[in-house]
Structure formats: C-alpha cells, structure tokens
PDB file of C-alpha atoms in Angstrom:
ATOM      1  CA  MET A  26      94.420 227.338 110.820  1.00 66.00           C
ATOM      2  CA  ALA A  27      92.918 230.801 110.896  1.00 68.00           C
ATOM      3  CA  PRO A  28      95.359 233.539 109.792  1.00 67.00           C
ATOM      4  CA  ARG A  29      96.452 236.200 112.282  1.00 71.00           C
ATOM      5  CA  ARG A  30      94.244 239.259 111.927  1.00 69.00           C
ATOM      6  CA  PHE A  31      91.862 241.512 113.815  1.00 69.00           C
ATOM      7  CA  LEU A  32      88.647 240.045 115.099  1.00 68.00           C
ATOM      8  CA  LYS A  33      86.052 241.205 112.613  1.00 68.00           C
ATOM      9  CA  ILE A  34      83.625 242.057 115.399  1.00 68.00           C
ATOM     10  CA  LEU A  35      86.153 244.596 116.767  1.00 66.00           C
ATOM     11  CA  ALA A  36      87.220 246.116 113.447  1.00 65.00           C
ATOM     12  CA  ASP A  37      85.575 248.510 111.022  1.00 63.00           C
ATOM     13  CA  GLY A  38      85.759 247.232 107.470  1.00 62.00           C
ATOM     14  CA  ASP A  39      88.269 244.701 106.209  1.00 67.00           C
ATOM     15  CA  ARG A  40      91.585 244.755 108.031  1.00 67.00           C
ATOM     16  CA  PRO A  41      94.649 243.298 106.279  1.00 68.00           C
ATOM     17  CA  GLN A  42      96.058 240.061 107.592  1.00 71.00           C
ATOM     18  CA  PHE A  43      99.292 240.045 109.594  1.00 71.00           C
ATOM     19  CA  THR A  44     101.810 238.509 107.222  1.00 70.00           C
ATOM     20  CA  GLN A  45     105.091 238.913 109.116  1.00 72.00           C
ATOM     21  CA  GLY A  46     106.102 238.013 112.663  1.00 68.00           C
ATOM     22  CA  SER A  47     103.579 237.774 115.467  1.00 74.00           C
ATOM     23  CA  GLY A  48     101.531 240.766 114.366  1.00 74.00           C
ATOM     24  CA  ARG A  49     102.046 242.633 117.632  1.00 80.00           C
ATOM     25  CA  ILE A  50     103.673 245.630 115.943  1.00 81.00           C
ATOM     26  CA  GLU A  51     100.804 245.863 113.470  1.00 78.00           C
ATOM     27  CA  LEU A  52      98.312 245.588 116.315  1.00 78.00           C
ATOM     28  CA  ALA A  53     100.011 248.366 118.306  1.00 83.00           C
ATOM     29  CA  ALA A  54     100.143 250.605 115.227  1.00 82.00           C
ATOM     30  CA  ALA A  55      96.460 249.997 114.574  1.00 78.00           C
ATOM     31  CA  VAL A  56      95.509 250.809 118.166  1.00 81.00           C
ATOM     32  CA  VAL A  57      97.079 254.286 117.942  1.00 85.00           C
ATOM     33  CA  GLY A  58      96.551 254.784 114.215  1.00 82.00           C
ATOM     34  CA  PRO A  59      94.783 257.864 112.815  1.00 82.00           C
ATOM     35  CA  ASP A  60      91.835 255.749 111.690  1.00 77.00           C
ATOM     36  CA  ASN A  61      91.149 254.623 115.271  1.00 81.00           C
ATOM     37  CA  PRO A  62      90.057 257.679 117.307  1.00 85.00           C
ATOM     38  CA  LEU A  63      88.659 255.514 120.108  1.00 89.00           C
ATOM     39  CA  THR A  64      92.005 255.055 121.895  1.00 92.00           C
ATOM     40  CA  ALA A  65      92.606 258.781 122.351  1.00 94.00           C
ATOM     41  CA  ARG A  66      89.015 259.360 123.446  1.00 95.00           C
ATOM     42  CA  VAL A  67      89.226 256.630 126.089  1.00 94.00           C
ATOM     43  CA  ILE A  68      92.493 258.006 127.522  1.00 96.00           C
ATOM     44  CA  VAL A  69      91.172 261.580 127.580  1.00 97.00           C
ATOM     45  CA  ASN A  70      87.959 260.425 129.227  1.00 96.00           C
ATOM     46  CA  ARG A  71      89.853 258.575 131.992  1.00 95.00           C
ATOM     47  CA  ILE A  72      92.074 261.576 132.727  1.00 96.00           C
ATOM     48  CA  TRP A  73      89.046 263.896 132.793  1.00 96.00           C
ATOM     49  CA  LEU A  74      87.435 261.496 135.269  1.00 94.00           C
ATOM     50  CA  GLN A  75      90.430 261.742 137.608  1.00 92.00           C
ATOM     51  CA  HIS A  76      90.310 265.546 137.594  1.00 93.00           C
ATOM     52  CA  PHE A  77      86.564 266.107 137.849  1.00 92.00           C
ATOM     53  CA  GLY A  78      85.269 262.986 139.579  1.00 89.00           C
ATOM     54  CA  ARG A  79      82.912 262.403 136.644  1.00 91.00           C
ATOM     55  CA  ALA A  80      83.847 261.409 133.127  1.00 93.00           C
ATOM     56  CA  LEU A  81      82.589 262.983 129.910  1.00 94.00           C
ATOM     57  CA  VAL A  82      81.395 259.470 129.077  1.00 94.00           C
ATOM     58  CA  ARG A  83      79.859 258.257 132.335  1.00 91.00           C
ATOM     59  CA  SER A  84      80.574 254.620 131.420  1.00 91.00           C
ATOM     60  CA  PRO A  85      84.394 254.839 131.061  1.00 91.00           C
ATOM     61  CA  SER A  86      84.789 251.142 130.252  1.00 89.00           C
ATOM     62  CA  ASN A  87      82.004 251.047 127.681  1.00 89.00           C
ATOM     63  CA  PHE A  88      82.051 253.356 124.662  1.00 88.00           C
ATOM     64  CA  GLY A  89      79.711 251.044 122.763  1.00 84.00           C
ATOM     65  CA  THR A  90      75.985 251.159 122.127  1.00 83.00           C
ATOM     66  CA  LEU A  91      75.230 249.881 125.638  1.00 87.00           C
ATOM     67  CA  GLY A  92      77.333 252.626 127.245  1.00 88.00           C
ATOM     68  CA  GLN A  93      76.244 256.172 127.994  1.00 91.00           C
ATOM     69  CA  PRO A  94      76.690 258.887 125.356  1.00 92.00           C
ATOM     70  CA  PRO A  95      79.176 261.691 126.106  1.00 93.00           C
ATOM     71  CA  THR A  96      77.774 264.719 127.881  1.00 92.00           C
ATOM     72  CA  HIS A  97      80.068 266.985 125.823  1.00 94.00           C
ATOM     73  CA  ALA A  98      80.904 265.164 122.596  1.00 94.00           C
ATOM     74  CA  GLU A  99      82.592 268.159 120.941  1.00 96.00           C
ATOM     75  CA  LEU A 100      84.819 268.746 123.964  1.00 96.00           C
ATOM     76  CA  LEU A 101      85.819 265.078 124.076  1.00 96.00           C
ATOM     77  CA  ASP A 102      86.722 265.108 120.380  1.00 95.00           C
ATOM     78  CA  TRP A 103      88.670 268.371 120.665  1.00 96.00           C
ATOM     79  CA  LEU A 104      90.697 267.123 123.629  1.00 97.00           C
ATOM     80  CA  ALA A 105      91.368 263.837 121.824  1.00 95.00           C
ATOM     81  CA  VAL A 106      92.650 265.670 118.736  1.00 94.00           C
ATOM     82  CA  GLU A 107      94.829 267.964 120.873  1.00 96.00           C
ATOM     83  CA  PHE A 108      96.157 264.918 122.708  1.00 96.00           C
ATOM     84  CA  VAL A 109      97.172 263.128 119.502  1.00 94.00           C
ATOM     85  CA  GLU A 110      98.634 266.250 117.865  1.00 93.00           C
ATOM     86  CA  SER A 111     100.784 266.890 120.961  1.00 95.00           C
ATOM     87  CA  GLY A 112     102.456 263.519 120.462  1.00 93.00           C
ATOM     88  CA  TRP A 113     100.225 261.711 122.958  1.00 94.00           C
ATOM     89  CA  SER A 114     101.655 263.859 125.752  1.00 96.00           C
ATOM     90  CA  ILE A 115      99.746 263.093 128.944  1.00 96.00           C
ATOM     91  CA  LYS A 116     101.595 265.899 130.739  1.00 97.00           C
ATOM     92  CA  ARG A 117     100.332 268.432 128.211  1.00 97.00           C
ATOM     93  CA  LEU A 118      96.803 267.044 128.492  1.00 97.00           C
ATOM     94  CA  HIS A 119      96.909 267.487 132.274  1.00 97.00           C
ATOM     95  CA  ARG A 120      98.139 271.053 131.789  1.00 97.00           C
ATOM     96  CA  THR A 121      95.416 271.861 129.255  1.00 97.00           C
ATOM     97  CA  ILE A 122      92.673 270.634 131.581  1.00 97.00           C
ATOM     98  CA  MET A 123      94.044 272.181 134.769  1.00 96.00           C
ATOM     99  CA  LEU A 124      94.620 275.614 133.213  1.00 97.00           C
ATOM    100  CA  SER A 125      91.055 275.768 131.903  1.00 96.00           C
ATOM    101  CA  ALA A 126      88.420 278.006 133.476  1.00 94.00           C
ATOM    102  CA  THR A 127      86.224 274.934 133.928  1.00 94.00           C
ATOM    103  CA  TYR A 128      88.743 273.169 136.158  1.00 94.00           C
ATOM    104  CA  GLN A 129      89.373 276.321 138.201  1.00 93.00           C
ATOM    105  CA  MET A 130      85.701 276.903 139.021  1.00 92.00           C
ATOM    106  CA  SER A 131      84.477 276.869 142.597  1.00 90.00           C
ATOM    107  CA  SER A 132      82.225 274.111 143.898  1.00 90.00           C
ATOM    108  CA  GLN A 133      79.953 276.749 145.453  1.00 90.00           C
ATOM    109  CA  TYR A 134      76.252 275.908 145.363  1.00 90.00           C
ATOM    110  CA  ASN A 135      73.923 278.039 143.222  1.00 92.00           C
ATOM    111  CA  ALA A 136      70.189 277.518 143.720  1.00 93.00           C
ATOM    112  CA  GLU A 137      69.187 278.767 140.270  1.00 93.00           C
ATOM    113  CA  ASN A 138      71.712 276.611 138.437  1.00 93.00           C
ATOM    114  CA  PHE A 139      70.840 273.621 140.588  1.00 94.00           C
ATOM    115  CA  LYS A 140      67.160 273.988 139.713  1.00 93.00           C
ATOM    116  CA  HIS A 141      67.939 273.655 135.992  1.00 93.00           C
ATOM    117  CA  ASP A 142      70.841 271.186 136.218  1.00 93.00           C
ATOM    118  CA  GLY A 143      70.927 269.408 139.555  1.00 91.00           C
ATOM    119  CA  ASP A 144      73.222 266.677 138.219  1.00 90.00           C
ATOM    120  CA  ASN A 145      75.774 269.266 137.025  1.00 92.00           C
ATOM    121  CA  ARG A 146      75.881 267.754 133.545  1.00 89.00           C
ATOM    122  CA  SER A 147      76.767 271.142 132.055  1.00 91.00           C
ATOM    123  CA  ILE A 148      79.639 271.505 134.567  1.00 92.00           C
ATOM    124  CA  TRP A 149      78.512 274.852 135.974  1.00 93.00           C
ATOM    125  CA  ARG A 150      80.569 274.167 139.105  1.00 93.00           C
ATOM    126  CA  MET A 151      83.340 271.826 140.249  1.00 92.00           C
ATOM    127  CA  ASN A 152      82.081 268.551 141.685  1.00 89.00           C
ATOM    128  CA  PRO A 153      83.057 268.240 145.376  1.00 88.00           C
ATOM    129  CA  ARG A 154      84.693 264.847 145.796  1.00 89.00           C
ATOM    130  CA  ARG A 155      86.517 262.911 148.450  1.00 91.00           C
ATOM    131  CA  MET A 156      90.224 262.329 148.033  1.00 92.00           C
ATOM    132  CA  ASP A 157      91.434 258.846 147.219  1.00 92.00           C
ATOM    133  CA  VAL A 158      92.836 257.075 150.268  1.00 92.00           C
ATOM    134  CA  GLU A 159      96.402 257.411 148.952  1.00 93.00           C
ATOM    135  CA  ALA A 160      96.131 261.198 148.634  1.00 93.00           C
ATOM    136  CA  TRP A 161      94.343 261.506 151.984  1.00 94.00           C
ATOM    137  CA  ARG A 162      96.974 259.529 153.912  1.00 95.00           C
ATOM    138  CA  ASP A 163      99.813 261.433 152.229  1.00 95.00           C
ATOM    139  CA  SER A 164      98.079 264.742 153.045  1.00 96.00           C
ATOM    140  CA  LEU A 165      97.761 263.748 156.710  1.00 96.00           C
ATOM    141  CA  LEU A 166     101.486 263.115 156.888  1.00 96.00           C
ATOM    142  CA  ASP A 167     102.363 266.205 154.868  1.00 96.00           C
ATOM    143  CA  VAL A 168     100.443 268.780 156.926  1.00 95.00           C
ATOM    144  CA  VAL A 169     102.131 267.595 160.118  1.00 94.00           C
ATOM    145  CA  GLY A 170     105.537 267.758 158.436  1.00 91.00           C
ATOM    146  CA  GLY A 171     106.182 264.023 158.431  1.00 89.00           C
ATOM    147  CA  LEU A 172     105.828 262.812 154.833  1.00 93.00           C
ATOM    148  CA  ASP A 173     108.886 261.037 153.429  1.00 92.00           C
ATOM    149  CA  GLN A 174     108.997 262.105 149.770  1.00 91.00           C
ATOM    150  CA  THR A 175     111.989 259.963 148.833  1.00 92.00           C
ATOM    151  CA  ILE A 176     111.612 258.674 145.285  1.00 93.00           C
ATOM    152  CA  GLY A 177     112.201 254.971 144.682  1.00 91.00           C
ATOM    153  CA  GLY A 178     113.361 252.309 147.067  1.00 89.00           C
ATOM    154  CA  LEU A 179     111.782 249.257 148.621  1.00 88.00           C
ATOM    155  CA  PRO A 180     108.017 249.103 149.258  1.00 87.00           C
ATOM    156  CA  THR A 181     106.657 249.004 152.790  1.00 86.00           C
ATOM    157  CA  GLU A 182     104.430 246.332 154.317  1.00 83.00           C
ATOM    158  CA  ARG A 183     103.603 248.371 157.443  1.00 86.00           C
ATOM    159  CA  LEU A 184     101.838 251.333 155.916  1.00 87.00           C
ATOM    160  CA  LEU A 185     100.369 252.812 159.103  1.00 89.00           C
ATOM    161  CA  SER A 186     103.749 253.005 160.842  1.00 89.00           C
ATOM    162  CA  SER A 187     105.647 254.208 157.774  1.00 91.00           C
ATOM    163  CA  ARG A 188     106.125 257.791 156.617  1.00 93.00           C
ATOM    164  CA  ARG A 189     106.656 256.882 152.990  1.00 93.00           C
ATOM    165  CA  ARG A 190     104.123 257.854 150.358  1.00 94.00           C
ATOM    166  CA  THR A 191     101.209 255.444 150.003  1.00 91.00           C
ATOM    167  CA  LEU A 192     102.396 254.737 146.469  1.00 91.00           C
ATOM    168  CA  TYR A 193     105.094 252.505 147.983  1.00 91.00           C
ATOM    169  CA  SER A 194     102.774 250.272 150.023  1.00 88.00           C
ATOM    170  CA  VAL A 195     102.592 246.545 149.356  1.00 84.00           C
ATOM    171  CA  VAL A 196      99.166 245.271 148.313  1.00 82.00           C
ATOM    172  CA  SER A 197      98.201 241.611 148.407  1.00 78.00           C
ATOM    173  CA  ARG A 198      96.036 239.899 145.808  1.00 76.00           C
ATOM    174  CA  ASN A 199      95.231 237.073 148.229  1.00 73.00           C
ATOM    175  CA  GLY A 200      93.498 238.408 151.309  1.00 66.00           C
ATOM    176  CA  ASP A 201      94.743 240.761 154.036  1.00 66.00           C
ATOM    177  CA  ARG A 202      98.358 239.657 154.175  1.00 68.00           C
ATOM    178  CA  PHE A 203      99.770 243.115 154.868  1.00 70.00           C
ATOM    179  CA  GLU A 204      98.866 246.001 157.160  1.00 69.00           C
ATOM    180  CA  SER A 205      98.080 248.165 154.151  1.00 77.00           C
ATOM    181  CA  ASP A 206      95.390 245.845 152.757  1.00 81.00           C
ATOM    182  CA  GLU A 207      92.724 246.355 155.411  1.00 84.00           C
ATOM    183  CA  PHE A 208      93.384 250.089 155.743  1.00 87.00           C
ATOM    184  CA  LEU A 209      93.245 250.780 152.013  1.00 88.00           C
ATOM    185  CA  ARG A 210      90.126 248.680 151.519  1.00 88.00           C
ATOM    186  CA  LEU A 211      88.382 250.496 154.383  1.00 89.00           C
ATOM    187  CA  PHE A 212      88.647 253.717 152.381  1.00 90.00           C
ATOM    188  CA  ASP A 213      87.524 252.209 149.053  1.00 87.00           C
ATOM    189  CA  PHE A 214      90.806 251.147 147.481  1.00 88.00           C
ATOM    190  CA  PRO A 215      89.728 248.844 144.607  1.00 85.00           C
ATOM    191  CA  SER A 216      90.444 245.145 144.675  1.00 80.00           C
ATOM    192  CA  PRO A 217      93.787 244.309 143.011  1.00 79.00           C
ATOM    193  CA  ARG A 218      92.224 241.152 141.616  1.00 78.00           C
ATOM    194  CA  ALA A 219      90.355 243.017 138.878  1.00 79.00           C
ATOM    195  CA  THR A 220      90.567 246.227 136.877  1.00 82.00           C
ATOM    196  CA  SER A 221      88.576 249.202 138.120  1.00 82.00           C
ATOM    197  CA  ALA A 222      87.607 252.126 135.905  1.00 82.00           C
ATOM    198  CA  LYS A 223      86.183 254.176 138.767  1.00 84.00           C
ATOM    199  CA  ARG A 224      86.332 253.878 142.532  1.00 84.00           C
ATOM    200  CA  VAL A 225      83.157 253.558 144.531  1.00 85.00           C
ATOM    201  CA  THR A 226      82.964 256.053 147.404  1.00 87.00           C
ATOM    202  CA  SER A 227      81.385 254.667 150.557  1.00 89.00           C
ATOM    203  CA  ILE A 228      80.555 256.193 153.941  1.00 90.00           C
ATOM    204  CA  VAL A 229      80.615 253.595 156.712  1.00 91.00           C
ATOM    205  CA  PRO A 230      80.972 253.857 160.526  1.00 93.00           C
ATOM    206  CA  GLN A 231      84.303 252.011 160.473  1.00 93.00           C
ATOM    207  CA  GLN A 232      85.912 254.934 158.647  1.00 92.00           C
ATOM    208  CA  PHE A 233      84.990 257.368 161.415  1.00 92.00           C
ATOM    209  CA  LEU A 234      85.990 254.897 164.117  1.00 94.00           C
ATOM    210  CA  PHE A 235      89.410 254.718 162.465  1.00 93.00           C
ATOM    211  CA  MET A 236      89.728 258.512 162.566  1.00 93.00           C
ATOM    212  CA  MET A 237      88.672 258.599 166.227  1.00 93.00           C
ATOM    213  CA  ASN A 238      90.607 255.674 167.682  1.00 93.00           C
ATOM    214  CA  SER A 239      93.473 254.532 165.472  1.00 93.00           C
ATOM    215  CA  PRO A 240      97.046 255.084 166.737  1.00 93.00           C
ATOM    216  CA  PHE A 241      97.871 256.446 163.274  1.00 94.00           C
ATOM    217  CA  MET A 242      95.395 259.343 163.625  1.00 95.00           C
ATOM    218  CA  ILE A 243      96.290 259.992 167.265  1.00 95.00           C
ATOM    219  CA  GLU A 244      99.975 260.287 166.384  1.00 95.00           C
ATOM    220  CA  ARG A 245      99.195 262.658 163.498  1.00 96.00           C
ATOM    221  CA  ALA A 246      97.162 264.826 165.896  1.00 96.00           C
ATOM    222  CA  ARG A 247     100.077 265.004 168.320  1.00 95.00           C
ATOM    223  CA  GLU A 248     102.477 265.950 165.543  1.00 96.00           C
ATOM    224  CA  LEU A 249     100.132 268.657 164.269  1.00 96.00           C
ATOM    225  CA  ALA A 250      99.740 270.054 167.790  1.00 95.00           C
ATOM    226  CA  ARG A 251     103.531 270.223 168.158  1.00 95.00           C
ATOM    227  CA  ARG A 252     103.886 271.950 164.797  1.00 95.00           C
ATOM    228  CA  LEU A 253     101.253 274.562 165.651  1.00 95.00           C
ATOM    229  CA  ALA A 254     102.873 275.198 169.039  1.00 93.00           C
ATOM    230  CA  ALA A 255     106.184 275.880 167.303  1.00 93.00           C
ATOM    231  CA  GLU A 256     104.753 278.138 164.581  1.00 94.00           C
ATOM    232  CA  ALA A 257     102.295 280.338 166.533  1.00 92.00           C
ATOM    233  CA  LYS A 258     102.365 282.100 169.896  1.00 90.00           C
ATOM    234  CA  ASN A 259      98.811 281.783 171.239  1.00 93.00           C
ATOM    235  CA  ASP A 260      95.632 279.786 170.734  1.00 94.00           C
ATOM    236  CA  ALA A 261      94.011 282.258 168.347  1.00 95.00           C
ATOM    237  CA  GLN A 262      97.065 282.337 166.090  1.00 96.00           C
ATOM    238  CA  ARG A 263      97.373 278.552 166.213  1.00 96.00           C
ATOM    239  CA  ILE A 264      93.747 278.104 165.155  1.00 96.00           C
ATOM    240  CA  ASP A 265      94.336 280.465 162.254  1.00 97.00           C
ATOM    241  CA  ARG A 266      97.499 278.600 161.277  1.00 97.00           C
ATOM    242  CA  ALA A 267      95.723 275.237 161.502  1.00 96.00           C
ATOM    243  CA  TYR A 268      92.928 276.317 159.163  1.00 97.00           C
ATOM    244  CA  ARG A 269      95.373 277.709 156.635  1.00 97.00           C
ATOM    245  CA  LEU A 270      97.431 274.503 156.708  1.00 95.00           C
ATOM    246  CA  LEU A 271      94.532 272.065 156.495  1.00 96.00           C
ATOM    247  CA  PHE A 272      91.849 273.950 154.576  1.00 95.00           C
ATOM    248  CA  ALA A 273      93.849 276.626 152.696  1.00 93.00           C
ATOM    249  CA  ARG A 274      91.696 279.393 154.170  1.00 94.00           C
ATOM    250  CA  PRO A 275      91.434 281.409 157.386  1.00 97.00           C
ATOM    251  CA  PRO A 276      88.809 280.402 159.961  1.00 97.00           C
ATOM    252  CA  THR A 277      85.556 282.319 160.144  1.00 97.00           C
ATOM    253  CA  ASP A 278      84.777 284.297 163.284  1.00 96.00           C
ATOM    254  CA  ARG A 279      82.379 281.542 164.377  1.00 97.00           C
ATOM    255  CA  GLU A 280      84.968 278.808 163.810  1.00 97.00           C
ATOM    256  CA  GLN A 281      87.548 280.820 165.720  1.00 96.00           C
ATOM    257  CA  ALA A 282      85.150 281.273 168.646  1.00 97.00           C
ATOM    258  CA  ILE A 283      84.181 277.569 168.693  1.00 96.00           C
ATOM    259  CA  GLY A 284      87.840 276.556 168.675  1.00 96.00           C
ATOM    260  CA  LEU A 285      88.767 278.878 171.529  1.00 95.00           C
ATOM    261  CA  ARG A 286      85.784 277.725 173.583  1.00 95.00           C
ATOM    262  CA  PHE A 287      86.672 274.066 173.023  1.00 94.00           C
ATOM    263  CA  LEU A 288      90.288 274.626 174.043  1.00 93.00           C
ATOM    264  CA  THR A 289      89.234 276.490 177.181  1.00 92.00           C
ATOM    265  CA  GLN A 290      86.865 273.706 178.233  1.00 91.00           C
ATOM    266  CA  ALA A 291      89.333 270.933 177.369  1.00 88.00           C
ATOM    267  CA  LYS A 292      91.972 272.521 179.587  1.00 81.00           C
ATOM    268  CA  GLN A 293      89.731 272.410 182.668  1.00 77.00           C
ATOM    269  CA  PRO A 294      90.900 269.926 185.369  1.00 68.00           C
ATOM    270  CA  ASN A 295      87.534 268.130 185.402  1.00 59.00           C
ATOM    271  CA  HIS A 296      87.603 267.528 181.654  1.00 54.00           C
ATOM    272  CA  THR A 297      88.633 263.871 181.433  1.00 52.00           C
ATOM    273  CA  ALA A 298      88.275 261.082 178.915  1.00 50.00           C
ATOM    274  CA  THR A 299      84.983 259.191 179.083  1.00 49.00           C
ATOM    275  CA  ASN A 300      86.816 255.900 178.611  1.00 51.00           C
ATOM    276  CA  ALA A 301      89.654 255.020 180.973  1.00 46.00           C
ATOM    277  CA  ASN A 302      91.355 253.049 178.193  1.00 47.00           C
ATOM    278  CA  GLU A 303      91.531 256.047 175.855  1.00 46.00           C
ATOM    279  CA  PRO A 304      94.997 257.596 175.445  1.00 45.00           C
ATOM    280  CA  LYS A 305      95.218 260.927 177.238  1.00 54.00           C
ATOM    281  CA  LEU A 306      95.463 263.783 174.772  1.00 67.00           C
ATOM    282  CA  SER A 307      96.122 267.415 175.511  1.00 90.00           C
ATOM    283  CA  ALA A 308      93.520 269.998 174.562  1.00 92.00           C
ATOM    284  CA  TRP A 309      95.406 270.911 171.422  1.00 94.00           C
ATOM    285  CA  GLU A 310      95.894 267.287 170.422  1.00 94.00           C
ATOM    286  CA  GLN A 311      92.141 266.703 170.721  1.00 94.00           C
ATOM    287  CA  TYR A 312      91.412 269.805 168.663  1.00 96.00           C
ATOM    288  CA  ALA A 313      93.994 268.826 166.045  1.00 96.00           C
ATOM    289  CA  GLN A 314      92.465 265.359 165.711  1.00 96.00           C
ATOM    290  CA  THR A 315      89.038 266.929 165.181  1.00 95.00           C
ATOM    291  CA  LEU A 316      90.350 269.118 162.367  1.00 96.00           C
ATOM    292  CA  LEU A 317      92.250 266.260 160.712  1.00 96.00           C
ATOM    293  CA  SER A 318      89.042 264.192 160.715  1.00 95.00           C
ATOM    294  CA  ALA A 319      86.946 267.009 159.260  1.00 95.00           C
ATOM    295  CA  ASN A 320      84.953 266.448 156.109  1.00 92.00           C
ATOM    296  CA  GLU A 321      86.510 269.536 154.517  1.00 93.00           C
ATOM    297  CA  PHE A 322      90.028 268.135 154.844  1.00 95.00           C
ATOM    298  CA  MET A 323      89.075 264.898 153.087  1.00 93.00           C
ATOM    299  CA  HIS A 324      87.382 266.567 150.122  1.00 91.00           C
ATOM    300  CA  VAL A 325      88.581 268.491 147.093  1.00 87.00           C
ATOM    301  CA  ARG A 326      86.344 271.494 146.556  1.00 81.00           C
TER     302      ARG A 326
END
C-alpha cells in the first residue's frame, strides 16, 4: 500500500511522508506553510477580484503554466506577504485595499489613457461593474427603507416577498424548487452544483422585463415614492432627494428638467397605461420605478 504523502506532481521537491494519524494536520500546515506562497497569493487574488471586478491573475482558478501571468506581479507578492504577516487577517487585507488610492479612483473615461491602455491593465481608473444580484436586491430594499438587517435566523424560500437580506435565501441544487432560484439565476447567480471563481455578467431582455413588470419592482417603486413624499415638499426637492439616495449625487440641470417634465405629463388626465392589465401607478411611482431600473443604480462606479 502506498504511504500517505503529498502527490509528487503537486509538490516541489521531496516531501516527508505522513507518519502519524491521518496526515490532515500535516497537510493543513503545509498548505499555509512559509514554503508555500501560492495559498496566500490565491486568496489575495480572489479578494482583489471582488473589489475591482478583475483579478491580478485573470485566471483565478489557474496559477499554473496554462493560466495567465499576473498583470502586477510585485503588487500581488507584496499583498500576499502583508496578508501572511498580519496573521492571515482578511479584514486587514480588505482595509489595505480599500484605503488605497487605486481603489478610490474614479471610473471616469480618459481618451488619452484609453488610447494607450484600453483594457485598463495598468489600472488607471476603476472598472465600472454591475452589482451582484444579492447586493442589487438588498440595495433596492434599503433605499426604500424596507431592508430587514436582522442577523441570523431561518432562511427564506420566498425571496421576492421577503425583506430579509438575500444572504438568507434558500437555493436549490436540483432545479427551480424555490422562488429564489429563478430570480437569482436570471441575474447571473452561479449554479450551486459547481464552484465558480468568477461570475459571468449577462445582459438579456428578461432582466429588463423583470424590472418593468415584476410585482417586486412595482412595490419597491411605490415604497420609494412614499418615502420621497414624506422627506421632501415639492417635485423638484423630491427629484433631488431621489438622486442623492439612489446615485449618491445631485441631479444635473438636464436630469432635473427631464424629471419635472415627465411628472407633469404623467399627471395629465389623458395619460393612461397602454395595457389595460398593467397596474395603475401614480406619476411618482412611475418615475421611481424608472430610477430604480436605471443602469447607474445597478453599477458600482
């Protein structure tokens, strides 16, 4: 019988055999040992990917010869060393990345920089990226004042009628058994049947149909309209408040004018729904639904 030891194809040099117990302790020690820098690099690369939308090693599941080389090898090594020396503190690694000037850069387009580095490999700006479906749904509930931030408790099977964070939704490994399955998959939630290093971002008509017609979005629009009515006195102030809530900025003069014109037209008696089966929404509910469905709200810039 072959003795317990590392697979030679996965180990550098001759590794000692495991002589006591199952060898799991020795394996764990070897994985995080000082002579194995790969573990720290992989963790750092995955966390960088979550913050920037692109990893330092573009093939996060393949650091081998068939994978892509790091775009910033020195940065990856420095972060890995800092990570290990901090006691493998993921919280400190998050803080180091998020307090950096690189993370705090704008995603503003620059024609000269784009001409030399259109793929942004040198990270001259932040990569605009769409929020994961969990963050997007939670943000929709939060801006209307309806997110239940209770920690712990039972998971929910009816995600679209629940106010709990998406973290607590039930996901099925065997088809669409729960309400959450179809909704999450529509917005690119990865299959629970396999591991996924990076989510694929798709743009399909069904996503926009959901934002236009789903009872979940219509109810969020009504709640946002009620919140704006309670927090501002007139249409102009409510538009300003809406932009600050949803986009963290004031509206431009053009956006303010478009919003006021839309509200004026939507309040006219002859302004009716084109489909008799559509739920009747007030002018402000229609405007709120438009803002909640905006591309800017769904993206981190």
